[in-house]
Amino acid sequence: MFYKAPHIDKTDFLNAVVREKKRFENVLDDSVAAGMNAGTDVLMSQVEHIIITRTKAREYYPEDENALELGPTLGCRQAISCLEMHCRLLKGSTSKEVLEVFYQEVGIRLLAYVP
């Protein structure tokens, strides 16, 4: 049961209750951002591991000119599959805004990755 406190002016930014609420919201936002960052770090480490372990040493520079096969490598296909699975898992459980931030962060980190 919630009680409305008539003596608290929500527009008074100097009010101790309003300041404490704002501080709590900031701490909560920081904690959510830190958790999302940690989760993204783990996911990108997994993707990096997949790419490194599934890509052959001479995949992009074959010894025989005739053996050059254009297309995504096994490591690339499996990394994309891993990212798609994690994105599908998040799709139904979080808001559109959080998903957009997550997608942007994964995209930035994926493009910044240099094997």
PDB file of C-alpha atoms in Angstrom:
ATOM      1  CA  MET A   1       0.000   0.000   0.000  1.00  0.00           C
ATOM      2  CA  PHE A   2       1.378   3.408  -0.981  1.00  0.00           C
ATOM      3  CA  TYR A   3       0.646   6.603   0.861  1.00  0.00           C
ATOM      4  CA  LYS A   4       0.838   9.956  -0.810  1.00  0.00           C
ATOM      5  CA  ALA A   5       2.811  12.466   1.192  1.00  0.00           C
ATOM      6  CA  PRO A   6       1.163  15.852   0.629  1.00  0.00           C
ATOM      7  CA  HIS A   7       4.036  17.836   2.163  1.00  0.00           C
ATOM      8  CA  ILE A   8       6.656  16.766  -0.425  1.00  0.00           C
ATOM      9  CA  ASP A   9       6.961  19.140  -3.353  1.00  0.00           C
ATOM     10  CA  LYS A  10       8.312  17.046  -6.220  1.00  0.00           C
ATOM     11  CA  THR A  11       9.365  20.157  -8.126  1.00  0.00           C
ATOM     12  CA  ASP A  12      11.566  21.419  -5.266  1.00  0.00           C
ATOM     13  CA  PHE A  13      15.040  20.264  -6.279  1.00  0.00           C
ATOM     14  CA  LEU A  14      16.444  21.274  -2.865  1.00  0.00           C
ATOM     15  CA  ASN A  15      14.114  18.932  -1.002  1.00  0.00           C
ATOM     16  CA  ALA A  16      16.078  16.094   0.655  1.00  0.00           C
ATOM     17  CA  VAL A  17      13.632  13.424  -0.515  1.00  0.00           C
ATOM     18  CA  VAL A  18      13.799  14.602  -4.130  1.00  0.00           C
ATOM     19  CA  ARG A  19      17.619  14.749  -3.997  1.00  0.00           C
ATOM     20  CA  GLU A  20      17.822  11.258  -2.497  1.00  0.00           C
ATOM     21  CA  LYS A  21      15.475   9.885  -5.152  1.00  0.00           C
ATOM     22  CA  LYS A  22      17.603  11.456  -7.873  1.00  0.00           C
ATOM     23  CA  ARG A  23      20.784  10.052  -6.304  1.00  0.00           C
ATOM     24  CA  PHE A  24      19.220   6.580  -6.127  1.00  0.00           C
ATOM     25  CA  GLU A  25      18.152   6.772  -9.779  1.00  0.00           C
ATOM     26  CA  ASN A  26      21.695   7.767 -10.781  1.00  0.00           C
ATOM     27  CA  VAL A  27      23.218   4.881  -8.811  1.00  0.00           C
ATOM     28  CA  LEU A  28      20.703   2.495 -10.372  1.00  0.00           C
ATOM     29  CA  ASP A  29      21.479   3.778 -13.898  1.00  0.00           C
ATOM     30  CA  ASP A  30      25.220   3.408 -13.271  1.00  0.00           C
ATOM     31  CA  SER A  31      24.758  -0.147 -11.986  1.00  0.00           C
ATOM     32  CA  VAL A  32      22.647  -1.144 -14.993  1.00  0.00           C
ATOM     33  CA  ALA A  33      25.219   0.377 -17.364  1.00  0.00           C
ATOM     34  CA  ALA A  34      28.077  -1.438 -15.602  1.00  0.00           C
ATOM     35  CA  GLY A  35      26.187  -4.730 -15.806  1.00  0.00           C
ATOM     36  CA  MET A  36      25.421  -4.242 -19.475  1.00  0.00           C
ATOM     37  CA  ASN A  37      29.064  -3.375 -20.148  1.00  0.00           C
ATOM     38  CA  ALA A  38      30.257  -6.507 -18.325  1.00  0.00           C
ATOM     39  CA  GLY A  39      27.803  -8.691 -20.230  1.00  0.00           C
ATOM     40  CA  THR A  40      28.867  -7.182 -23.545  1.00  0.00           C
ATOM     41  CA  ASP A  41      32.539  -7.734 -22.633  1.00  0.00           C
ATOM     42  CA  VAL A  42      31.871 -11.419 -21.978  1.00  0.00           C
ATOM     43  CA  LEU A  43      29.898 -11.806 -25.209  1.00  0.00           C
ATOM     44  CA  MET A  44      32.579 -10.118 -27.289  1.00  0.00           C
ATOM     45  CA  SER A  45      35.271 -12.277 -25.639  1.00  0.00           C
ATOM     46  CA  GLN A  46      33.280 -15.338 -26.659  1.00  0.00           C
ATOM     47  CA  VAL A  47      32.946 -14.040 -30.234  1.00  0.00           C
ATOM     48  CA  GLU A  48      36.685 -13.288 -30.355  1.00  0.00           C
ATOM     49  CA  HIS A  49      37.456 -16.803 -29.104  1.00  0.00           C
ATOM     50  CA  ILE A  50      35.203 -18.323 -31.773  1.00  0.00           C
ATOM     51  CA  ILE A  51      36.875 -16.314 -34.533  1.00  0.00           C
ATOM     52  CA  ILE A  52      40.404 -17.119 -33.348  1.00  0.00           C
ATOM     53  CA  THR A  53      39.835 -20.846 -32.814  1.00  0.00           C
ATOM     54  CA  ARG A  54      37.702 -21.523 -35.904  1.00  0.00           C
ATOM     55  CA  THR A  55      39.691 -19.514 -38.473  1.00  0.00           C
ATOM     56  CA  LYS A  56      42.556 -21.385 -40.071  1.00  0.00           C
ATOM     57  CA  ALA A  57      45.989 -19.779 -40.275  1.00  0.00           C
ATOM     58  CA  ARG A  58      46.024 -19.507 -44.079  1.00  0.00           C
ATOM     59  CA  GLU A  59      42.303 -18.843 -44.534  1.00  0.00           C
ATOM     60  CA  TYR A  60      42.802 -15.392 -46.083  1.00  0.00           C
ATOM     61  CA  TYR A  61      46.091 -16.173 -47.828  1.00  0.00           C
ATOM     62  CA  PRO A  62      46.013 -19.705 -49.218  1.00  0.00           C
ATOM     63  CA  GLU A  63      49.208 -21.273 -50.498  1.00  0.00           C
ATOM     64  CA  ASP A  64      47.667 -22.261 -53.838  1.00  0.00           C
ATOM     65  CA  GLU A  65      46.081 -19.500 -55.949  1.00  0.00           C
ATOM     66  CA  ASN A  66      43.403 -21.897 -57.216  1.00  0.00           C
ATOM     67  CA  ALA A  67      42.345 -22.803 -53.680  1.00  0.00           C
ATOM     68  CA  LEU A  68      41.059 -19.295 -52.895  1.00  0.00           C
ATOM     69  CA  GLU A  69      37.458 -19.625 -51.781  1.00  0.00           C
ATOM     70  CA  LEU A  70      35.563 -16.391 -51.373  1.00  0.00           C
ATOM     71  CA  GLY A  71      32.876 -16.215 -48.713  1.00  0.00           C
ATOM     72  CA  PRO A  72      32.505 -16.143 -44.971  1.00  0.00           C
ATOM     73  CA  THR A  73      34.818 -18.387 -43.002  1.00  0.00           C
ATOM     74  CA  LEU A  74      33.639 -20.984 -40.510  1.00  0.00           C
ATOM     75  CA  GLY A  75      34.742 -18.686 -37.673  1.00  0.00           C
ATOM     76  CA  CYS A  76      32.765 -15.783 -39.114  1.00  0.00           C
ATOM     77  CA  ARG A  77      29.605 -17.851 -39.570  1.00  0.00           C
ATOM     78  CA  GLN A  78      29.794 -19.252 -36.043  1.00  0.00           C
ATOM     79  CA  ALA A  79      30.499 -15.814 -34.525  1.00  0.00           C
ATOM     80  CA  ILE A  80      27.473 -14.343 -36.309  1.00  0.00           C
ATOM     81  CA  SER A  81      25.377 -17.297 -35.166  1.00  0.00           C
ATOM     82  CA  CYS A  82      26.483 -16.686 -31.561  1.00  0.00           C
ATOM     83  CA  LEU A  83      25.609 -12.975 -31.789  1.00  0.00           C
ATOM     84  CA  GLU A  84      22.218 -13.720 -33.357  1.00  0.00           C
ATOM     85  CA  MET A  85      21.376 -16.182 -30.584  1.00  0.00           C
ATOM     86  CA  HIS A  86      22.232 -13.691 -27.844  1.00  0.00           C
ATOM     87  CA  CYS A  87      20.287 -10.918 -29.576  1.00  0.00           C
ATOM     88  CA  ARG A  88      17.234 -13.191 -29.869  1.00  0.00           C
ATOM     89  CA  LEU A  89      17.482 -14.001 -26.146  1.00  0.00           C
ATOM     90  CA  LEU A  90      17.435 -10.301 -25.252  1.00  0.00           C
ATOM     91  CA  LYS A  91      14.734  -9.313 -27.721  1.00  0.00           C
ATOM     92  CA  GLY A  92      11.750 -10.392 -25.637  1.00  0.00           C
ATOM     93  CA  SER A  93      13.136  -9.550 -22.230  1.00  0.00           C
ATOM     94  CA  THR A  94      14.170  -5.897 -22.454  1.00  0.00           C
ATOM     95  CA  SER A  95      12.986  -2.576 -23.830  1.00  0.00           C
ATOM     96  CA  LYS A  96      13.576  -1.368 -27.371  1.00  0.00           C
ATOM     97  CA  GLU A  97      15.827   1.458 -26.168  1.00  0.00           C
ATOM     98  CA  VAL A  98      18.120  -0.898 -24.235  1.00  0.00           C
ATOM     99  CA  LEU A  99      18.251  -3.241 -27.233  1.00  0.00           C
ATOM    100  CA  GLU A 100      19.302  -0.395 -29.512  1.00  0.00           C
ATOM    101  CA  VAL A 101      22.110   0.594 -27.143  1.00  0.00           C
ATOM    102  CA  PHE A 102      23.210  -3.050 -26.921  1.00  0.00           C
ATOM    103  CA  TYR A 103      23.177  -3.462 -30.715  1.00  0.00           C
ATOM    104  CA  GLN A 104      25.184  -0.268 -31.172  1.00  0.00           C
ATOM    105  CA  GLU A 105      27.744  -1.307 -28.562  1.00  0.00           C
ATOM    106  CA  VAL A 106      28.156  -4.775 -30.092  1.00  0.00           C
ATOM    107  CA  GLY A 107      28.531  -3.207 -33.543  1.00  0.00           C
ATOM    108  CA  ILE A 108      31.157  -0.745 -32.358  1.00  0.00           C
ATOM    109  CA  ARG A 109      33.143  -3.446 -30.580  1.00  0.00           C
ATOM    110  CA  LEU A 110      32.852  -5.845 -33.501  1.00  0.00           C
ATOM    111  CA  LEU A 111      34.122  -3.256 -35.972  1.00  0.00           C
ATOM    112  CA  ALA A 112      36.924  -2.231 -33.597  1.00  0.00           C
ATOM    113  CA  TYR A 113      38.083  -5.849 -33.290  1.00  0.00           C
ATOM    114  CA  VAL A 114      41.273  -6.474 -35.245  1.00  0.00           C
ATOM    115  CA  PRO A 115      42.526 -10.076 -35.148  1.00  0.00           C
TER     116      PRO A 115
END
